[in-house]
XYZ file of C-alpha atoms in Angstrom:
114
model
C 66.445 74.257 144.614
C 62.993 72.911 145.343
C 62.514 72.941 149.105
C 61.391 70.182 151.424
C 61.882 66.454 151.406
C 58.276 65.381 152.021
C 54.695 66.446 151.369
C 51.752 65.598 153.619
C 48.522 64.811 151.828
C 44.936 65.461 152.897
C 44.327 61.702 153.195
C 47.032 61.464 155.889
C 49.677 59.924 153.644
C 53.134 61.386 153.195
C 55.187 61.442 150.004
C 58.961 61.474 150.474
C 61.510 62.573 147.892
C 64.008 59.964 146.753
C 66.674 62.627 146.101
C 67.258 66.397 145.937
C 65.607 68.174 143.014
C 66.165 71.479 141.219
C 63.799 73.445 138.978
C 65.873 72.136 136.076
C 65.365 68.486 137.135
C 63.647 66.247 134.577
C 62.448 62.666 134.175
C 60.496 62.585 137.425
C 57.181 62.265 139.205
C 55.802 65.363 140.890
C 52.876 66.451 143.026
C 51.131 69.803 143.183
C 48.997 70.702 146.177
C 46.468 73.504 146.409
C 47.190 75.903 149.266
C 43.460 76.520 149.847
C 42.027 72.994 149.889
C 45.048 70.715 150.305
C 44.020 68.488 147.387
C 46.822 67.313 145.157
C 47.514 65.762 141.818
C 50.396 63.515 140.817
C 51.937 63.437 137.366
C 55.073 62.502 135.467
C 57.232 64.646 133.228
C 60.264 64.209 131.053
C 60.555 67.994 130.741
C 62.319 70.271 133.167
C 60.139 70.820 136.221
C 60.082 74.600 135.644
C 58.907 74.102 132.042
C 56.186 71.658 133.070
C 54.709 74.075 135.614
C 54.940 77.042 133.270
C 52.707 75.036 130.929
C 50.375 74.041 133.819
C 50.015 77.711 134.795
C 49.323 78.763 131.203
C 46.783 75.992 130.686
C 45.053 76.684 134.003
C 44.343 80.221 132.775
C 42.616 78.967 129.622
C 38.850 78.885 129.213
C 37.382 75.992 131.231
C 35.748 74.558 128.099
C 39.111 73.958 126.421
C 41.001 72.670 129.462
C 41.664 69.007 128.847
C 43.192 68.100 132.216
C 41.015 68.164 135.333
C 43.993 69.407 137.367
C 44.185 72.570 135.246
C 40.564 73.376 136.073
C 41.247 72.661 139.718
C 44.322 74.896 139.773
C 42.375 77.710 138.116
C 39.174 77.552 140.165
C 40.127 76.121 143.557
C 43.787 76.942 143.854
C 43.688 80.375 142.244
C 47.237 79.629 141.046
C 48.408 79.190 144.653
C 49.867 75.739 144.893
C 53.073 74.106 145.996
C 55.082 71.879 143.694
C 56.848 68.840 145.052
C 59.061 66.647 142.834
C 59.457 63.382 144.667
C 60.729 60.559 142.477
C 63.419 60.600 139.797
C 63.129 57.653 137.457
C 66.108 55.559 136.500
C 64.987 55.172 132.865
C 64.216 58.191 130.674
C 61.261 56.645 128.890
C 57.699 58.021 128.638
C 56.061 54.594 128.854
C 58.095 53.673 131.926
C 57.267 57.021 133.612
C 53.556 56.484 132.976
C 53.620 52.945 134.356
C 55.328 54.164 137.534
C 52.919 57.134 137.702
C 49.924 54.769 137.467
C 51.376 52.564 140.216
C 51.885 55.549 142.569
C 48.399 56.932 141.818
C 46.863 53.538 142.639
C 48.710 53.490 145.976
C 48.052 57.086 147.004
C 44.653 57.629 145.370
C 44.796 61.420 144.977
C 41.565 63.275 144.189
C 42.911 64.520 140.854
């Protein structure tokens, strides 16, 4: 299981999980926080959480010129692959558009750096 039921952010806000999550959980919003600088990014995924972060790790090791997501560069340079993953919101509808709308809403509220 993924541990913890909340994550404290550098801006003083706290994200709380709406249920218990496993590495096999899917259709959710998640945060990743760098252990060195405490910055975080928030994203959605329909994939299993473990699959999503395997891809993040692989992409963060790619050449900086071909990394398309700012978070991958951040994880590679600043986090040195040392970050904590926190799934915090399972969505009721398994729909990419719905996940992205909810993701945008949460990002607007929390205003993470990445």
